[in-house]
mmCIF file of C-alpha atoms in Angstrom:
data_model
loop_
_atom_site.group_PDB
_atom_site.id
_atom_site.type_symbol
_atom_site.label_atom_id
_atom_site.label_comp_id
_atom_site.label_asym_id
_atom_site.label_seq_id
_atom_site.Cartn_x
_atom_site.Cartn_y
_atom_site.Cartn_z
ATOM 1 C CA MET A 1 111.362 93.995 75.257
ATOM 2 C CA ALA A 2 114.932 95.168 74.857
ATOM 3 C CA CYS A 3 116.174 92.301 77.040
ATOM 4 C CA VAL A 4 115.226 89.759 74.357
ATOM 5 C CA GLU A 5 116.219 91.719 71.287
ATOM 6 C CA LYS A 6 119.700 90.226 71.137
ATOM 7 C CA GLU A 7 120.061 87.193 68.892
ATOM 8 C CA ASP A 8 121.732 85.140 71.646
ATOM 9 C CA ASP A 9 118.839 85.801 74.036
ATOM 10 C CA LEU A 10 116.233 84.836 71.447
ATOM 11 C CA GLU A 11 118.123 81.664 70.580
ATOM 12 C CA TYR A 12 118.360 80.712 74.263
ATOM 13 C CA ILE A 13 114.592 81.177 74.777
ATOM 14 C CA GLU A 14 113.817 79.245 71.599
ATOM 15 C CA ASN A 15 116.023 76.355 72.723
ATOM 16 C CA GLN A 16 114.330 76.257 76.120
ATOM 17 C CA ILE A 17 110.884 76.134 74.523
ATOM 18 C CA ARG A 18 111.961 73.399 72.108
ATOM 19 C CA PHE A 19 113.373 71.330 74.993
ATOM 20 C CA PHE A 20 110.118 71.371 76.974
ATOM 21 C CA VAL A 21 108.008 70.755 73.873
ATOM 22 C CA GLU A 22 110.065 67.653 73.070
ATOM 23 C CA GLU A 23 109.718 66.465 76.683
ATOM 24 C CA SER A 24 105.922 66.720 76.553
ATOM 25 C CA ASP A 25 103.962 63.473 76.157
ATOM 26 C CA TYR A 26 100.907 65.160 74.691
ATOM 27 C CA PHE A 27 101.748 68.662 73.537
ATOM 28 C CA GLN A 28 98.601 70.721 72.860
ATOM 29 C CA GLY A 29 99.867 74.293 72.960
ATOM 30 C CA PHE A 30 100.944 77.048 75.328
ATOM 31 C CA ASN A 31 99.478 78.698 78.412
ATOM 32 C CA ILE A 32 101.368 81.927 79.107
ATOM 33 C CA LEU A 33 101.005 83.943 82.314
ATOM 34 C CA PHE A 34 102.864 87.237 82.626
ATOM 35 C CA ASP A 35 102.853 90.680 84.244
ATOM 36 C CA ALA A 36 101.321 93.000 81.662
ATOM 37 C CA ASP A 37 101.873 96.443 83.172
ATOM 38 C CA ASN A 38 105.692 96.532 83.065
ATOM 39 C CA GLY A 39 108.623 95.388 80.933
ATOM 40 C CA PHE A 40 107.587 91.740 81.154
ATOM 41 C CA GLY A 41 104.678 92.630 78.886
ATOM 42 C CA GLY A 42 107.191 93.403 76.137
ATOM 43 C CA VAL A 43 109.063 90.172 76.797
ATOM 44 C CA ALA A 44 105.803 88.206 76.529
ATOM 45 C CA SER A 45 104.888 90.001 73.295
ATOM 46 C CA LYS A 46 108.208 88.994 71.761
ATOM 47 C CA LEU A 47 107.759 85.444 73.017
ATOM 48 C CA LEU A 48 104.314 85.240 71.418
ATOM 49 C CA GLN A 49 105.779 86.290 68.073
ATOM 50 C CA LEU A 50 108.402 83.556 68.331
ATOM 51 C CA ILE A 51 105.825 80.894 69.246
ATOM 52 C CA LYS A 52 103.516 81.936 66.416
ATOM 53 C CA GLN A 53 106.372 81.578 63.920
ATOM 54 C CA GLU A 54 107.667 78.221 65.188
ATOM 55 C CA TYR A 55 104.416 76.545 66.338
ATOM 56 C CA SER A 56 101.779 78.086 64.101
ATOM 57 C CA THR A 57 99.480 75.040 64.332
ATOM 58 C CA LYS A 58 99.348 75.096 68.154
ATOM 59 C CA MET A 59 97.031 77.140 70.348
ATOM 60 C CA THR A 60 98.297 79.843 72.686
ATOM 61 C CA PHE A 61 96.179 80.967 75.644
ATOM 62 C CA ALA A 62 97.641 84.005 77.391
ATOM 63 C CA VAL A 63 96.730 85.448 80.791
ATOM 64 C CA PRO A 64 98.073 89.000 81.211
ATOM 65 C CA LEU A 65 98.157 89.844 84.918
ATOM 66 C CA PHE A 66 98.516 93.157 86.676
ATOM 67 C CA PRO A 67 98.441 93.799 90.425
ATOM 68 C CA ALA A 68 96.050 95.971 92.381
ATOM 69 C CA HIS A 69 97.912 98.902 93.954
ATOM 70 C CA SER A 70 97.052 100.736 97.154
ATOM 71 C CA THR A 71 98.607 103.847 95.612
ATOM 72 C CA CYS A 72 99.419 104.667 92.033
ATOM 73 C CA GLU A 73 101.102 107.955 91.092
ATOM 74 C CA SER A 74 99.874 109.563 87.876
ATOM 75 C CA ALA A 75 103.204 109.106 86.062
ATOM 76 C CA ARG A 76 103.431 105.437 87.022
ATOM 77 C CA ARG A 77 99.769 104.912 86.117
ATOM 78 C CA ALA A 78 100.414 106.396 82.659
ATOM 79 C CA GLU A 79 103.290 103.962 82.132
ATOM 80 C CA ARG A 80 101.212 100.985 83.307
ATOM 81 C CA LEU A 81 98.303 101.884 81.029
ATOM 82 C CA THR A 82 100.597 102.386 78.040
ATOM 83 C CA ASN A 83 102.196 98.992 78.628
ATOM 84 C CA LEU A 84 98.720 97.448 78.846
ATOM 85 C CA GLY A 85 97.666 99.054 75.569
ATOM 86 C CA LEU A 86 100.722 97.716 73.771
ATOM 87 C CA VAL A 87 100.268 94.255 75.298
ATOM 88 C CA VAL A 88 96.559 94.027 74.384
ATOM 89 C CA ASP A 89 97.453 94.934 70.797
ATOM 90 C CA ALA A 90 100.118 92.197 70.686
ATOM 91 C CA LEU A 91 97.714 89.639 72.172
ATOM 92 C CA PHE A 92 95.047 90.280 69.552
ATOM 93 C CA GLU A 93 97.727 89.913 66.909
ATOM 94 C CA ASP A 94 99.675 86.855 68.065
ATOM 95 C CA SER A 95 97.733 84.826 70.674
ATOM 96 C CA SER A 96 94.867 82.413 70.053
ATOM 97 C CA MET A 97 92.920 83.634 73.087
ATOM 98 C CA PHE A 98 93.639 85.745 76.161
ATOM 99 C CA SER A 99 91.958 86.803 79.384
ATOM 100 C CA PRO A 100 93.152 89.911 81.291
ATOM 101 C CA VAL A 101 93.112 89.250 85.051
ATOM 102 C CA SER A 102 93.430 91.507 88.090
ATOM 103 C CA LEU A 103 91.902 92.053 91.520
ATOM 104 C CA ASP A 104 91.683 95.721 90.505
ATOM 105 C CA PRO A 105 88.136 96.246 89.132
ATOM 106 C CA LEU A 106 89.327 99.007 86.772
ATOM 107 C CA TRP A 107 92.337 99.484 84.520
ATOM 108 C CA CYS A 108 95.049 100.714 86.916
ATOM 109 C CA SER A 109 93.001 102.389 89.639
ATOM 110 C CA ASN A 110 93.521 102.553 93.396
ATOM 111 C CA ASN A 111 90.493 100.326 94.024
ATOM 112 C CA SER A 112 90.356 96.619 94.768
ATOM 113 C CA ARG A 113 87.943 93.811 94.003
ATOM 114 C CA LYS A 114 85.771 92.557 96.875
ATOM 115 C CA PHE A 115 85.271 88.840 97.494
ATOM 116 C CA SER A 116 82.311 88.258 99.799
ATOM 117 C CA GLU A 117 83.646 84.959 101.168
ATOM 118 C CA LEU A 118 87.298 85.973 101.622
ATOM 119 C CA HIS A 119 86.888 88.295 104.577
ATOM 120 C CA ASN A 120 90.570 88.855 105.344
ATOM 121 C CA LEU A 121 91.793 89.040 101.761
ATOM 122 C CA LYS A 122 94.134 91.922 100.931
ATOM 123 C CA PRO A 123 93.971 92.366 97.134
ATOM 124 C CA THR A 124 97.103 94.540 97.169
ATOM 125 C CA SER A 125 99.081 91.656 98.687
ATOM 126 C CA ILE A 126 100.813 89.903 95.777
ATOM 127 C CA TYR A 127 100.953 86.701 97.848
ATOM 128 C CA GLN A 128 97.225 86.619 98.619
ATOM 129 C CA ALA A 129 96.111 87.890 95.204
ATOM 130 C CA GLY A 130 98.350 85.269 93.603
ATOM 131 C CA ALA A 131 96.621 82.526 95.604
ATOM 132 C CA VAL A 132 93.182 83.657 94.418
ATOM 133 C CA ILE A 133 94.227 83.952 90.770
ATOM 134 C CA ALA A 134 96.121 80.641 90.866
ATOM 135 C CA THR A 135 93.051 78.878 92.291
ATOM 136 C CA ALA A 136 90.827 80.401 89.604
ATOM 137 C CA LEU A 137 93.212 79.320 86.839
ATOM 138 C CA ASP A 138 93.651 75.837 88.322
ATOM 139 C CA THR A 139 89.869 75.437 88.306
ATOM 140 C CA ILE A 140 89.420 76.733 84.742
ATOM 141 C CA PHE A 141 92.272 74.598 83.376
ATOM 142 C CA PHE A 142 91.158 71.477 85.253
ATOM 143 C CA PRO A 143 89.379 69.940 82.205
ATOM 144 C CA LEU A 144 92.687 70.187 80.308
ATOM 145 C CA GLN A 145 94.906 68.555 82.920
ATOM 146 C CA ALA A 146 94.224 64.921 82.027
ATOM 147 C CA LYS A 147 96.365 63.280 79.355
ATOM 148 C CA LYS A 148 95.258 62.298 75.856
ATOM 149 C CA GLY A 149 91.616 61.324 75.775
ATOM 150 C CA SER A 150 90.657 63.950 78.380
ATOM 151 C CA LEU A 151 87.346 65.754 78.434
ATOM 152 C CA LEU A 152 88.661 68.755 76.512
ATOM 153 C CA SER A 153 91.644 69.658 74.329
ATOM 154 C CA LEU A 154 93.228 73.105 74.256
ATOM 155 C CA THR A 155 92.173 73.461 70.612
ATOM 156 C CA ASP A 156 88.522 72.765 71.485
ATOM 157 C CA PHE A 157 88.843 74.987 74.538
ATOM 158 C CA VAL A 158 89.963 77.969 72.467
ATOM 159 C CA LYS A 159 87.896 77.497 69.319
ATOM 160 C CA LYS A 160 84.540 77.321 71.042
ATOM 161 C CA LEU A 161 85.176 80.574 72.946
ATOM 162 C CA THR A 162 86.582 82.711 70.128
ATOM 163 C CA SER A 163 84.891 83.777 66.918
ATOM 164 C CA ASP A 164 84.916 86.756 64.541
ATOM 165 C CA GLY A 165 88.283 87.943 65.893
ATOM 166 C CA ARG A 166 87.050 88.180 69.511
ATOM 167 C CA LYS A 167 90.167 86.752 71.150
ATOM 168 C CA ALA A 168 89.677 88.482 74.528
ATOM 169 C CA VAL A 169 87.494 86.616 77.033
ATOM 170 C CA GLY A 170 86.483 87.503 80.558
ATOM 171 C CA MET A 171 87.209 85.445 83.657
ATOM 172 C CA SER A 172 85.155 84.855 86.802
ATOM 173 C CA CYS A 173 85.534 82.708 89.907
ATOM 174 C CA ALA A 174 83.985 81.780 93.238
ATOM 175 C CA ILE A 175 86.489 80.966 95.994
ATOM 176 C CA PRO A 176 85.204 79.114 97.875
ATOM 177 C CA LEU A 177 81.955 78.027 96.216
ATOM 178 C CA TRP A 178 79.107 77.164 98.583
ATOM 179 C CA ASN A 179 79.284 73.388 99.041
ATOM 180 C CA ARG A 180 75.610 72.752 99.776
ATOM 181 C CA VAL A 181 74.308 72.892 96.216
ATOM 182 C CA SER A 182 71.465 70.427 95.644
ATOM 183 C CA ASN A 183 68.721 72.217 93.660
ATOM 184 C CA LEU A 184 68.033 75.273 91.494
ATOM 185 C CA GLU A 185 67.452 77.562 94.484
ATOM 186 C CA SER A 186 70.743 76.630 96.143
ATOM 187 C CA LEU A 187 72.506 76.977 92.794
ATOM 188 C CA ASN A 188 71.220 80.547 92.504
ATOM 189 C CA SER A 189 72.521 81.255 96.014
ATOM 190 C CA ALA A 190 75.917 79.773 95.195
ATOM 191 C CA PHE A 191 76.270 81.808 91.999
ATOM 192 C CA VAL A 192 75.878 85.054 93.945
ATOM 193 C CA GLU A 193 79.429 84.417 95.198
ATOM 194 C CA VAL A 194 80.872 84.459 91.649
ATOM 195 C CA THR A 195 83.149 87.480 91.093
ATOM 196 C CA SER A 196 84.610 88.836 87.869
ATOM 197 C CA VAL A 197 88.407 89.203 87.818
ATOM 198 C CA THR A 198 88.434 91.027 84.459
ATOM 199 C CA PRO A 199 88.882 94.833 84.579
ATOM 200 C CA CYS A 200 85.756 96.954 84.001
ATOM 201 C CA VAL A 201 83.480 93.909 83.965
ATOM 202 C CA GLU A 202 81.135 93.295 86.882
ATOM 203 C CA THR A 203 78.882 90.566 85.478
ATOM 204 C CA PHE A 204 78.673 88.325 82.420
ATOM 205 C CA ARG A 205 74.971 88.387 81.635
ATOM 206 C CA ASP A 206 75.475 89.198 77.952
ATOM 207 C CA CYS A 207 77.583 86.299 76.671
ATOM 208 C CA TRP A 208 77.757 84.617 73.302
ATOM 209 C CA THR A 209 79.658 81.584 74.592
ATOM 210 C CA GLN A 210 81.056 80.541 77.972
ATOM 211 C CA GLN A 211 82.908 77.690 79.650
ATOM 212 C CA LEU A 212 81.972 77.041 83.311
ATOM 213 C CA VAL A 213 83.917 74.667 85.565
ATOM 214 C CA TRP A 214 82.539 73.406 88.905
ATOM 215 C CA ARG A 215 84.853 71.557 91.291
ATOM 216 C CA GLY A 216 84.220 69.645 94.504
ATOM 217 C CA LEU A 217 80.544 68.775 94.142
ATOM 218 C CA PRO A 218 79.413 65.166 94.771
ATOM 219 C CA ASN A 219 76.899 63.253 92.644
ATOM 220 C CA THR A 220 78.607 64.551 89.519
ATOM 221 C CA SER A 221 76.215 63.045 86.958
ATOM 222 C CA ASP A 222 73.121 64.398 88.747
ATOM 223 C CA PHE A 223 74.680 67.808 89.188
ATOM 224 C CA GLN A 224 75.738 67.935 85.517
ATOM 225 C CA SER A 225 72.083 67.646 84.477
ATOM 226 C CA LEU A 226 71.046 70.213 87.070
ATOM 227 C CA VAL A 227 73.629 72.816 86.111
ATOM 228 C CA ASP A 228 72.959 72.347 82.378
ATOM 229 C CA PHE A 229 69.243 72.964 82.967
ATOM 230 C CA TRP A 230 69.984 75.938 85.236
ATOM 231 C CA SER A 231 72.326 77.445 82.611
ATOM 232 C CA ARG A 232 69.646 77.321 79.935
ATOM 233 C CA ILE A 233 67.333 79.263 82.250
ATOM 234 C CA GLN A 234 69.972 81.848 83.186
ATOM 235 C CA TRP A 235 71.362 82.475 79.669
ATOM 236 C CA LYS A 236 68.673 81.760 77.090
ATOM 237 C CA ARG A 237 70.724 83.035 74.128
ATOM 238 C CA THR A 238 74.141 81.834 75.319
ATOM 239 C CA THR A 239 75.967 78.656 74.398
ATOM 240 C CA THR A 240 77.213 77.329 77.756
ATOM 241 C CA PHE A 241 79.620 74.432 78.281
ATOM 242 C CA ASN A 242 79.570 73.099 81.854
ATOM 243 C CA CYS A 243 82.262 70.817 83.268
ATOM 244 C CA VAL A 244 81.517 69.271 86.657
ATOM 245 C CA PHE A 245 84.129 67.455 88.760
ATOM 246 C CA ARG A 246 84.038 65.699 92.116
ATOM 247 C CA THR A 247 87.670 66.640 92.824
ATOM 248 C CA PRO A 248 87.827 69.875 94.905
ATOM 249 C CA SER A 249 90.647 72.357 95.387
ATOM 250 C CA SER A 250 93.024 71.635 98.262
ATOM 251 C CA LEU A 251 94.684 73.734 100.939
ATOM 252 C CA VAL A 252 98.358 72.913 100.518
ATOM 253 C CA LYS A 253 101.385 74.940 101.489
ATOM 254 C CA PRO A 254 102.078 77.752 100.839
ATOM 255 C CA TYR A 255 98.381 78.559 100.261
ATOM 256 C CA PRO A 256 97.380 81.398 102.681
ATOM 257 C CA LYS A 257 94.788 79.401 104.612
ATOM 258 C CA PHE A 258 94.042 82.203 107.045
ATOM 259 C CA PHE A 259 91.713 84.185 104.789
ATOM 260 C CA LEU A 260 89.418 81.229 104.081
ATOM 261 C CA ASP A 261 86.454 80.776 106.431
ATOM 262 C CA SER A 262 86.847 77.378 108.090
ATOM 263 C CA ALA A 263 83.093 76.805 107.679
ATOM 264 C CA LYS A 264 83.661 76.665 103.922
ATOM 265 C CA LEU A 265 86.270 73.904 104.141
ATOM 266 C CA VAL A 266 85.517 70.222 103.708
ATOM 267 C CA GLU A 267 87.473 67.956 106.042
ATOM 268 C CA ASP A 268 86.135 64.721 104.521
ATOM 269 C CA SER A 269 89.179 62.937 103.074
ATOM 270 C CA SER A 270 86.965 60.861 100.799
ATOM 271 C CA TRP A 271 86.926 63.764 98.357
ATOM 272 C CA SER A 272 90.383 62.804 97.184
ATOM 273 C CA PRO A 273 92.515 59.670 97.478
ATOM 274 C CA SER A 274 95.538 61.806 98.348
ATOM 275 C CA LYS A 275 94.036 62.727 101.755
ATOM 276 C CA ILE A 276 96.092 65.893 102.004
ATOM 277 C CA GLY A 277 93.832 67.799 104.364
ATOM 278 C CA PRO A 278 90.933 70.237 104.049
ATOM 279 C CA HIS A 279 89.427 71.007 100.676
ATOM 280 C CA PHE A 280 87.037 73.582 99.293
ATOM 281 C CA CYS A 281 84.670 73.800 96.333
ATOM 282 C CA THR A 282 85.494 76.259 93.559
ATOM 283 C CA PHE A 283 84.017 77.692 90.393
ATOM 284 C CA GLY A 284 85.770 79.215 87.397
ATOM 285 C CA GLY A 285 84.413 80.626 84.153
ATOM 286 C CA LEU A 286 85.598 82.047 80.838
ATOM 287 C CA HIS A 287 83.128 84.233 78.960
ATOM 288 C CA SER A 288 82.984 85.654 75.433
ATOM 289 C CA SER A 289 80.862 88.667 76.202
ATOM 290 C CA VAL A 290 79.755 92.117 75.070
ATOM 291 C CA SER A 291 81.267 93.312 78.370
ATOM 292 C CA LEU A 292 84.776 92.847 76.987
ATOM 293 C CA GLY A 293 84.035 95.565 74.427
ATOM 294 C CA HIS A 294 83.086 97.954 77.240
ATOM 295 C CA SER A 295 86.328 97.086 79.032
ATOM 296 C CA LEU A 296 88.422 97.802 75.929
ATOM 297 C CA LYS A 297 86.596 101.092 75.334
ATOM 298 C CA TYR A 298 87.369 102.147 78.901
ATOM 299 C CA LEU A 299 91.028 101.281 78.359
ATOM 300 C CA HIS A 300 91.023 103.373 75.159
ATOM 301 C CA THR A 301 89.457 106.305 77.034
ATOM 302 C CA GLU A 302 92.114 106.162 79.734
ATOM 303 C CA LEU A 303 94.916 105.868 77.160
ATOM 304 C CA SER A 304 93.590 108.934 75.347
ATOM 305 C CA LYS A 305 93.977 111.029 78.511
ATOM 306 C CA ILE A 306 97.718 110.394 78.746
ATOM 307 C CA GLU A 307 99.966 113.270 77.721
ATOM 308 C CA GLY A 308 103.166 112.610 75.820
ATOM 309 C CA ARG A 309 105.433 114.274 78.382
ATOM 310 C CA SER A 310 104.659 111.505 80.891
ATOM 311 C CA LEU A 311 105.976 108.834 78.500
ATOM 312 C CA GLN A 312 109.559 109.961 77.958
ATOM 313 C CA LYS A 313 110.790 106.538 79.047
ATOM 314 C CA PHE A 314 109.009 104.982 76.067
ATOM 315 C CA PHE A 315 110.203 107.595 73.593
ATOM 316 C CA SER A 316 113.803 107.255 74.737
ATOM 317 C CA SER A 317 113.632 103.504 74.010
ATOM 318 C CA GLY A 318 112.596 104.116 70.389
ATOM 319 C CA LEU A 319 108.790 104.241 70.526
ATOM 320 C CA GLU A 320 107.291 107.175 68.619
ATOM 321 C CA GLN A 321 104.170 109.259 69.234
ATOM 322 C CA ASP A 322 102.596 107.931 66.029
ATOM 323 C CA ASP A 323 103.075 104.376 67.319
ATOM 324 C CA LEU A 324 100.994 105.180 70.398
ATOM 325 C CA LEU A 325 98.271 106.865 68.346
ATOM 326 C CA GLU A 326 98.056 103.825 66.080
ATOM 327 C CA ASN A 327 97.923 101.579 69.136
ATOM 328 C CA ARG A 328 94.934 103.520 70.508
ATOM 329 C CA ASP A 329 93.146 103.295 67.165
ATOM 330 C CA ARG A 330 93.603 99.533 67.131
ATOM 331 C CA ILE A 331 92.278 99.221 70.712
ATOM 332 C CA ILE A 332 89.009 100.914 69.765
ATOM 333 C CA GLY A 333 88.882 98.718 66.655
ATOM 334 C CA TYR A 334 89.124 95.601 68.833
ATOM 335 C CA ALA A 335 86.361 96.977 71.080
ATOM 336 C CA GLU A 336 84.061 97.298 68.083
ATOM 337 C CA LEU A 337 84.329 93.535 67.499
ATOM 338 C CA TYR A 338 82.232 93.107 70.650
ATOM 339 C CA GLU A 339 79.292 95.278 69.648
ATOM 340 C CA GLU A 340 76.022 93.412 70.030
ATOM 341 C CA ASN A 341 75.043 93.531 66.364
#
């Protein structure tokens, strides 16, 4: 955060934002992706404050990212967790909605998320993990990519997923999605491939609201009716918004093609007028769920285990012990927003 404390730095960032806002034909708001377990988390927190002050009527959807690590020393893990705690607090305060994303199934562990259809995927590879996360985000944001008059605006997108202060939402994806979906049975088989990319969340069976995006499936109108009916069966008490598109994801450079099973690719160029090579079906979902409360409680538990002597770097930069204690109290307060009652 210190790198943007100077007035000149803040003015430069503000000017850059203003330039791109003025260049936009149909400005809806901000999507912010950033590393959350290091100093960039502080930079993003400061940026969110600036955006909230200057563009208070616009929506801000943030995606805090943190990599899976093959090894993580205890001191480094303590620093990563502390950064995450501070970032989560800032996101609840200044963003409109956010979704924490990682191929690490826990908050800063030495584990990695398994994708049943990506046999050669190395979650600790930033290049490969980035391809998976980018594909998931491209799928989820696809309804927003058209210009004015599109299926969904960012304001609608955010408002229907957040209520009662529950700004954190979970994210899931299937890469690739089985491309032989034609009935309820095949839809059930395809959904088995869906994987959560939110820490400490394995499934999203307990949702209040969710947005599901399906890409690359033909007969869009027929499939829309099918998936809407299937959703009502799967989540009887959940409000589900399904968006179905014929346009699939594409394998373009520098996408790491080698970890995708060739049997899952679609060579038919009729999928897209651009005819840029093989394609694959994808699924992406955002979920407002009780599970996010469990995830935040786990983060609070891990933060509470950290001893002050492992955080000298934070204290030397001006952060005080009381600040960290208050941060932990707020994390558990956010978790309570997700209790089922």
